[in-house]
mmCIF file with all atom_site columns, C-alpha atoms in Angstrom:
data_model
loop_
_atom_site.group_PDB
_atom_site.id
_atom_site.type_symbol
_atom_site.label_atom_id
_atom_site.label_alt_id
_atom_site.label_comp_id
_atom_site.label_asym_id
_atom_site.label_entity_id
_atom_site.label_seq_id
_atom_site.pdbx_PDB_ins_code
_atom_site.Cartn_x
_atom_site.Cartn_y
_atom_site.Cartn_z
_atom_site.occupancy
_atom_site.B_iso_or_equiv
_atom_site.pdbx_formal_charge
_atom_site.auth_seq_id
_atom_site.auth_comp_id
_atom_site.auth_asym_id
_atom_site.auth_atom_id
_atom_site.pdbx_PDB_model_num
ATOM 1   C CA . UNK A 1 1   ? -11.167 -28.531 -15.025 1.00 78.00 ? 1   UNK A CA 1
ATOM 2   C CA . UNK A 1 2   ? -12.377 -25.238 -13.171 1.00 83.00 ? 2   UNK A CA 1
ATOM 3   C CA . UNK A 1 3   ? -9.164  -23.463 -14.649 1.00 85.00 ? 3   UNK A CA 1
ATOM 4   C CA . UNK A 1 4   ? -10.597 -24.471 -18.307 1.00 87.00 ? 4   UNK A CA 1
ATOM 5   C CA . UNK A 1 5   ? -13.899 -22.903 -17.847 1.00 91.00 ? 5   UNK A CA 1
ATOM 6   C CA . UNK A 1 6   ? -12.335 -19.308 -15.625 1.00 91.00 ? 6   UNK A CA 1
ATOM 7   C CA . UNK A 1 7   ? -13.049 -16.499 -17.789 1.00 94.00 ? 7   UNK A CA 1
ATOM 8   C CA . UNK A 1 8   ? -10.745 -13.289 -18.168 1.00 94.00 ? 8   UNK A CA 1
ATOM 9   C CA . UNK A 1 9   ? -10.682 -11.228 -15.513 1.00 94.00 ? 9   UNK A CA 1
ATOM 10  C CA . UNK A 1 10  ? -11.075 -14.267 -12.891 1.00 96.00 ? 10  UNK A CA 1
ATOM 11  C CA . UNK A 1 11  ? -8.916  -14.241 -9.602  1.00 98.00 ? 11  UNK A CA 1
ATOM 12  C CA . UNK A 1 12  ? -7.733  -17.359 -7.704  1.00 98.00 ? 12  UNK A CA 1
ATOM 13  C CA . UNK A 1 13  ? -6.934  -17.133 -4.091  1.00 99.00 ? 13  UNK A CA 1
ATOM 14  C CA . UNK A 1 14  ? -5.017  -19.790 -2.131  1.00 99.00 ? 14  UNK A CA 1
ATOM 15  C CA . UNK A 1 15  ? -5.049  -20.363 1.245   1.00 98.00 ? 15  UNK A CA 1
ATOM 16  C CA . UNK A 1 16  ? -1.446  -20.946 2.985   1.00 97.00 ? 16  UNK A CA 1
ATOM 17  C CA . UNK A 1 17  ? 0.171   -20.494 6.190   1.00 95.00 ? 17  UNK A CA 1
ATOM 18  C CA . UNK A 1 18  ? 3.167   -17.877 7.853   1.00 93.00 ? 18  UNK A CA 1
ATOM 19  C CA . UNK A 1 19  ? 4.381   -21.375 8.292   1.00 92.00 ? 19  UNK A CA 1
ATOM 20  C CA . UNK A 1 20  ? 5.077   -21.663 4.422   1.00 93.00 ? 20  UNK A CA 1
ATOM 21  C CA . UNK A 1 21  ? 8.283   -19.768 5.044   1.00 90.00 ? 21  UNK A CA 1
ATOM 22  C CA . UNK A 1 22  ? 8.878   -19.809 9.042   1.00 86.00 ? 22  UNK A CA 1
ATOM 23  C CA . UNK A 1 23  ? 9.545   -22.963 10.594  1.00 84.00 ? 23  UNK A CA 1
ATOM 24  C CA . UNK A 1 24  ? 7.976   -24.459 13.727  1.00 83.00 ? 24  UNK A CA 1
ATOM 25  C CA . UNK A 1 25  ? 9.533   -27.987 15.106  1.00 89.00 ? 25  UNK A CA 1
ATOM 26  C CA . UNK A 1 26  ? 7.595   -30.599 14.558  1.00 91.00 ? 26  UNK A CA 1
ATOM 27  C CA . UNK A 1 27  ? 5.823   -29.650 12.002  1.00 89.00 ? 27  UNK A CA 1
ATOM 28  C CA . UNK A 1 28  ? 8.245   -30.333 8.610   1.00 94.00 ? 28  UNK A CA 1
ATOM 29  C CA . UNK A 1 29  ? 5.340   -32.243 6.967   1.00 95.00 ? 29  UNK A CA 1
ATOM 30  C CA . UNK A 1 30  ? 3.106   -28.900 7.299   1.00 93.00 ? 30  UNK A CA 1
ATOM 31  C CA . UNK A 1 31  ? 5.630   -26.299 6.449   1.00 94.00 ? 31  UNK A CA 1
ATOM 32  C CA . UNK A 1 32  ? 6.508   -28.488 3.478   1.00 96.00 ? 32  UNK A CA 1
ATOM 33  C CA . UNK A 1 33  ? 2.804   -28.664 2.131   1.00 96.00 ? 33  UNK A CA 1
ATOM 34  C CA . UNK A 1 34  ? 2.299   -24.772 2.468   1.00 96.00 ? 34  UNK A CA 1
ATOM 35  C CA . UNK A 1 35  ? 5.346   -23.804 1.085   1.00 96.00 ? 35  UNK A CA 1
ATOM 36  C CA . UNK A 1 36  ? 4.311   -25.746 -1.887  1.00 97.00 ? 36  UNK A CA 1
ATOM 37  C CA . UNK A 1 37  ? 0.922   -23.903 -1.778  1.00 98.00 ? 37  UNK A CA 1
ATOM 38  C CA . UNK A 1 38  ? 3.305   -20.437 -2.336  1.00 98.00 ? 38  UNK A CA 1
ATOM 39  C CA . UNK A 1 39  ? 4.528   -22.604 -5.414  1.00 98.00 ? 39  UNK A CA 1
ATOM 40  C CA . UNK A 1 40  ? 1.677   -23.633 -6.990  1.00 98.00 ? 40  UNK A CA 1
ATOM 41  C CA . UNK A 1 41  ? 0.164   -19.581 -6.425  1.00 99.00 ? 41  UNK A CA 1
ATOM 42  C CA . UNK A 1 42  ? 3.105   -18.329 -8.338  1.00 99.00 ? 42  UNK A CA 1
ATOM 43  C CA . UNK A 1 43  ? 3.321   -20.966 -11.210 1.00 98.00 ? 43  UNK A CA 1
ATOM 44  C CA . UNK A 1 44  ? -0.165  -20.662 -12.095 1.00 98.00 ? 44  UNK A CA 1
ATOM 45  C CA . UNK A 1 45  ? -0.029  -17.224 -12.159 1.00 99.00 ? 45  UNK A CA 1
ATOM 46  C CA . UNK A 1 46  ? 2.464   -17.623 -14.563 1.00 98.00 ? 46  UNK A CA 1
ATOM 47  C CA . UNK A 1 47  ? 0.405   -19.491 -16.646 1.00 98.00 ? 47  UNK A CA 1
ATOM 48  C CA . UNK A 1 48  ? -2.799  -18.148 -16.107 1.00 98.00 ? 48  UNK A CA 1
ATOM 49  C CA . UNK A 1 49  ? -1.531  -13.971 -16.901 1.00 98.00 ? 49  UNK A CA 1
ATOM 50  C CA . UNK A 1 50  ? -1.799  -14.528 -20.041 1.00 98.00 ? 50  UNK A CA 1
ATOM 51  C CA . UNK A 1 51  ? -5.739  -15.338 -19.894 1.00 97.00 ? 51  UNK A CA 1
ATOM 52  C CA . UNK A 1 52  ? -5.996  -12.551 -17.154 1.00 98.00 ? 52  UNK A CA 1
ATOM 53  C CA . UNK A 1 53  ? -6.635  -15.117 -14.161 1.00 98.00 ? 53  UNK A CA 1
ATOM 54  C CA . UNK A 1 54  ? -4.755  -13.443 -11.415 1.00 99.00 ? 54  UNK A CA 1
ATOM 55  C CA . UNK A 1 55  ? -3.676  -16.003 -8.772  1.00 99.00 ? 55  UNK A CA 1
ATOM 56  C CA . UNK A 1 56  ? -2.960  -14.939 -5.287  1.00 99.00 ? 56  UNK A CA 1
ATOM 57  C CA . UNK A 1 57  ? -2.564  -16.614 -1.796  1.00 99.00 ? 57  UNK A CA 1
ATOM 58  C CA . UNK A 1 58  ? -3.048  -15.322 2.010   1.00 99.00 ? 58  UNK A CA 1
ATOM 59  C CA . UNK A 1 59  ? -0.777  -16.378 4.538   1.00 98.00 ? 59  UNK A CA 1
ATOM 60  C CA . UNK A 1 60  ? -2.791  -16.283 8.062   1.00 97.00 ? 60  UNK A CA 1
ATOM 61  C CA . UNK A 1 61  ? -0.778  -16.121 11.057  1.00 93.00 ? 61  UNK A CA 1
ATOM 62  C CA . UNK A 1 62  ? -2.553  -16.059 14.323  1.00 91.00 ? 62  UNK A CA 1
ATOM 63  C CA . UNK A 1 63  ? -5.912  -16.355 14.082  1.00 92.00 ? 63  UNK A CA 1
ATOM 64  C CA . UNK A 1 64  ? -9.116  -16.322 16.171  1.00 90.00 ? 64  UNK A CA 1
ATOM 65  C CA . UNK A 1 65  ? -10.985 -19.639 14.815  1.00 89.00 ? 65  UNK A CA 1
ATOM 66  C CA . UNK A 1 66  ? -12.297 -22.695 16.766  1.00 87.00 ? 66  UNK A CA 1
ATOM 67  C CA . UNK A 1 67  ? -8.992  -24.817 15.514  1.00 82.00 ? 67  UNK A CA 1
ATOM 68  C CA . UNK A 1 68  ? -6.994  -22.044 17.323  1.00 81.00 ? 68  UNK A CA 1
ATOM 69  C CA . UNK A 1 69  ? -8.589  -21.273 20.153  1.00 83.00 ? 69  UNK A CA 1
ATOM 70  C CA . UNK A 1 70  ? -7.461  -23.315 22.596  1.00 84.00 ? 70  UNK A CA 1
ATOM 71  C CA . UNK A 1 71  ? -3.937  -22.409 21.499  1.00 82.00 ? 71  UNK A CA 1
ATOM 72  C CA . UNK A 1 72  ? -4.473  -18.750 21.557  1.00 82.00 ? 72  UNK A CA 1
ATOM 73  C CA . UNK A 1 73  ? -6.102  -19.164 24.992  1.00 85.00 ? 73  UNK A CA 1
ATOM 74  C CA . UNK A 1 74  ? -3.331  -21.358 26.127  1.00 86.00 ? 74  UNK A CA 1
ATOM 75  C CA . UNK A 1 75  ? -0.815  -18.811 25.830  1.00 84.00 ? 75  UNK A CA 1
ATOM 76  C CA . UNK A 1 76  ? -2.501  -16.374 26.889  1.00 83.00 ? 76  UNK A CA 1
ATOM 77  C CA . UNK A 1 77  ? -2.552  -11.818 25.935  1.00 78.00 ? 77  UNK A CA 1
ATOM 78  C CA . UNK A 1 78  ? 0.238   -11.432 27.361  1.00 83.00 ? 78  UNK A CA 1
ATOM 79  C CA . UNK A 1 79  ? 2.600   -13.421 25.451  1.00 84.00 ? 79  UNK A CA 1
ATOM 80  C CA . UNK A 1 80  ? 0.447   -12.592 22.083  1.00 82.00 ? 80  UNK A CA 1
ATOM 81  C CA . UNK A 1 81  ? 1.591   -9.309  22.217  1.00 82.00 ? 81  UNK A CA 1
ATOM 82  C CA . UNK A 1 82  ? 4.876   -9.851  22.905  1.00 86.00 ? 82  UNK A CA 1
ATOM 83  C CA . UNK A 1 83  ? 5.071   -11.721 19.531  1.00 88.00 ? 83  UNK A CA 1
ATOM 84  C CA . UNK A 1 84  ? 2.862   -10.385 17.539  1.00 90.00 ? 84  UNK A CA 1
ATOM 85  C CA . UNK A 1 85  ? 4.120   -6.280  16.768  1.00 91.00 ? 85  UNK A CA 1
ATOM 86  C CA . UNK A 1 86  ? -0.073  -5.185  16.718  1.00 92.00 ? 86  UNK A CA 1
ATOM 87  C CA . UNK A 1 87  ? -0.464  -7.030  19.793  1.00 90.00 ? 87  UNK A CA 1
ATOM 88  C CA . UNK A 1 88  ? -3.365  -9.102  19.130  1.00 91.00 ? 88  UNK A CA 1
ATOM 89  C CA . UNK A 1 89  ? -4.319  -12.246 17.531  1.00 91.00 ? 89  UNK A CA 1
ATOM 90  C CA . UNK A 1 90  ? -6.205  -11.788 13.934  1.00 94.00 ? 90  UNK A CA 1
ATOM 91  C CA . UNK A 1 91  ? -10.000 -11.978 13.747  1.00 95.00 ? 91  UNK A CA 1
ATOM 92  C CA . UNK A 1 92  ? -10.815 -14.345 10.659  1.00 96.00 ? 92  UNK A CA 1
ATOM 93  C CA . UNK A 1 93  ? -13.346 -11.275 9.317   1.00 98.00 ? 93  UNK A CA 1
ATOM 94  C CA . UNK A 1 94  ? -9.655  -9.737  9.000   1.00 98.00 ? 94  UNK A CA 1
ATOM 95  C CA . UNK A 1 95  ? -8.350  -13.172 6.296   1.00 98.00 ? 95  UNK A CA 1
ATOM 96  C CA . UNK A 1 96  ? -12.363 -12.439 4.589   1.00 98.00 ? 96  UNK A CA 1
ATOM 97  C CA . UNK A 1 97  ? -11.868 -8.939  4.204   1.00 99.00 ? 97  UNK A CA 1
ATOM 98  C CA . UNK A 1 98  ? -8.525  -9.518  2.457   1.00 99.00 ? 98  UNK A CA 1
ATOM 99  C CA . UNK A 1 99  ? -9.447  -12.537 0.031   1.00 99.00 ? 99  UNK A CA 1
ATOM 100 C CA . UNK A 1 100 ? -12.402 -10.072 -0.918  1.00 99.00 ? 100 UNK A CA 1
ATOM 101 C CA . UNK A 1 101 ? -10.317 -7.363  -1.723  1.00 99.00 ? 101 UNK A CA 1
ATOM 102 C CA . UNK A 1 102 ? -8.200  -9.874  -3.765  1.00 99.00 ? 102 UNK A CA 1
ATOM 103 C CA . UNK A 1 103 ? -11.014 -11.169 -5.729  1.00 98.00 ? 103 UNK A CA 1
ATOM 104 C CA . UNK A 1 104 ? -12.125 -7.304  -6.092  1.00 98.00 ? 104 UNK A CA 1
ATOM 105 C CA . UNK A 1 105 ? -10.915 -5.656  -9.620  1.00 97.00 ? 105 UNK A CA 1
ATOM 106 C CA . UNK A 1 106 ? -9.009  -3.291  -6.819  1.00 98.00 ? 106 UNK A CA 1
ATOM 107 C CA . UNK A 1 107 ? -6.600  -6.021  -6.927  1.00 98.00 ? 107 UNK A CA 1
ATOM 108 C CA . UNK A 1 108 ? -6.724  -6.377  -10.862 1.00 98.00 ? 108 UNK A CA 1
ATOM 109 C CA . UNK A 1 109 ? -2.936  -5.759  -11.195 1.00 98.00 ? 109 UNK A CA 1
ATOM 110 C CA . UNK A 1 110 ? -1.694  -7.564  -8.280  1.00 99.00 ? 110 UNK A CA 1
ATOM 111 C CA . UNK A 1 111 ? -0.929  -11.600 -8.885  1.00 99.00 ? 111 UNK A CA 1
ATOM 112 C CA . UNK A 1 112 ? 1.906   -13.980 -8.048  1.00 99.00 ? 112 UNK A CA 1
ATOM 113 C CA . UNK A 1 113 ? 1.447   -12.538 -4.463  1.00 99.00 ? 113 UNK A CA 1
ATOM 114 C CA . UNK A 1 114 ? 1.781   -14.282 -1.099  1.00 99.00 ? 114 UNK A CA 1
ATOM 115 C CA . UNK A 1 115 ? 0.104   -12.176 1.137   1.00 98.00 ? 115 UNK A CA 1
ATOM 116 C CA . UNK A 1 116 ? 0.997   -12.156 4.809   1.00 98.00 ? 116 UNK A CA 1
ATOM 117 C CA . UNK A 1 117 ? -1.240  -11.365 7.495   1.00 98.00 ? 117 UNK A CA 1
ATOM 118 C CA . UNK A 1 118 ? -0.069  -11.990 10.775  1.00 96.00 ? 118 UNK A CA 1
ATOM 119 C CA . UNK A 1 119 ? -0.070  -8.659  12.799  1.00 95.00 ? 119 UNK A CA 1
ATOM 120 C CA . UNK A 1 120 ? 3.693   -8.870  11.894  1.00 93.00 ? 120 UNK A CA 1
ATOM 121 C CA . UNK A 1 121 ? 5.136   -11.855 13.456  1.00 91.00 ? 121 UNK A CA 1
ATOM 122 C CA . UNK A 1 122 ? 7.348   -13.273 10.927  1.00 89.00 ? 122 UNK A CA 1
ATOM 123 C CA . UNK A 1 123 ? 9.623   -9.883  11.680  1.00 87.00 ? 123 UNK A CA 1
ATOM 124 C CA . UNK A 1 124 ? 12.627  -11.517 12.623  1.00 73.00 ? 124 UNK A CA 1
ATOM 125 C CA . UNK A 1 125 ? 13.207  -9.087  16.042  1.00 62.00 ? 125 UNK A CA 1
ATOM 126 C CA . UNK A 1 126 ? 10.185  -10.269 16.924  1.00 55.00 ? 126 UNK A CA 1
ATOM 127 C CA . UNK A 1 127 ? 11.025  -13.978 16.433  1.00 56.00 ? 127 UNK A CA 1
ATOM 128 C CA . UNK A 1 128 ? 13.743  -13.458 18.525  1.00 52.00 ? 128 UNK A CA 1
ATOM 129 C CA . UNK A 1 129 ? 12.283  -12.093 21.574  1.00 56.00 ? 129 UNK A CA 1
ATOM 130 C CA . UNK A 1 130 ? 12.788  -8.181  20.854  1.00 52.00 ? 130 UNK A CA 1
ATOM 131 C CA . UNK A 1 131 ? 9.015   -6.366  21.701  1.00 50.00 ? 131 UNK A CA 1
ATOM 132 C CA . UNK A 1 132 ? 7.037   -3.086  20.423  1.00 47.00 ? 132 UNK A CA 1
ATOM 133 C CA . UNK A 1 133 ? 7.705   -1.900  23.686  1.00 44.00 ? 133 UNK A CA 1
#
């Protein structure tokens, strides 16, 4: 019903996860659900372009939030930056400061996009145990 009342120019921004497109075991039924977040993103921008509603998601990696922090902690720096090619966890000011630029008409001609911010992670040398060192 909010789609119905969105006026030209509007912008939609999802909310998904690296984890849309890089698997983790255990965790099919999560994967599953973000990677048809990615889906819905790009088949409603589809059929929203033509109204100029530009539909967009962000795909987080590792963030700094109170859900991860115990995680991040658990690991600990060291192993952060051997996975993650900036060598830090994200700060969730970092996922705010990209949905606003999204939402901004900076972004007017950008839509259908899946957005990945994860300090570069889901580089497959990384994955697989190369470092930035």
């Amino acid at each position: 019903r909010a789609v119905a009342r969105m006026e030209s120019g509007a912008s939609i921004i999802n909310i998904t996860s690296i984890h849309d497109s890089t698997p983790r075991i255990g965790s099919s039924h999560y994967s599953a659900s973000k990677a048809g977040v990615v889906m819905l993103t790009k088949t409603a921008a589809l059929e929203l372009g033509p109204r100029n509603i530009r539909v967009n998601a962000i795909a987080p990696g590792a963030i700094e939030t109170d859900i991860n922090r115990e995680r991040i902690v658990a690991f600990g720096p060291e192993a952060w930056k051997r996975w993650i090619p900036l060598g830090r966890v994200g700060q969730a000011t970092e996922i705010a400061e990209l949905a606003a630029f999204l939402a901004s008409d900076a972004a007017s001609y950008i839509t259908g996009a899946v957005i990945y911010a994860d300090g570069g992670y889901r580089l497959p040398l990384v994955r697989h145990g190369a470092t930035n060192q």
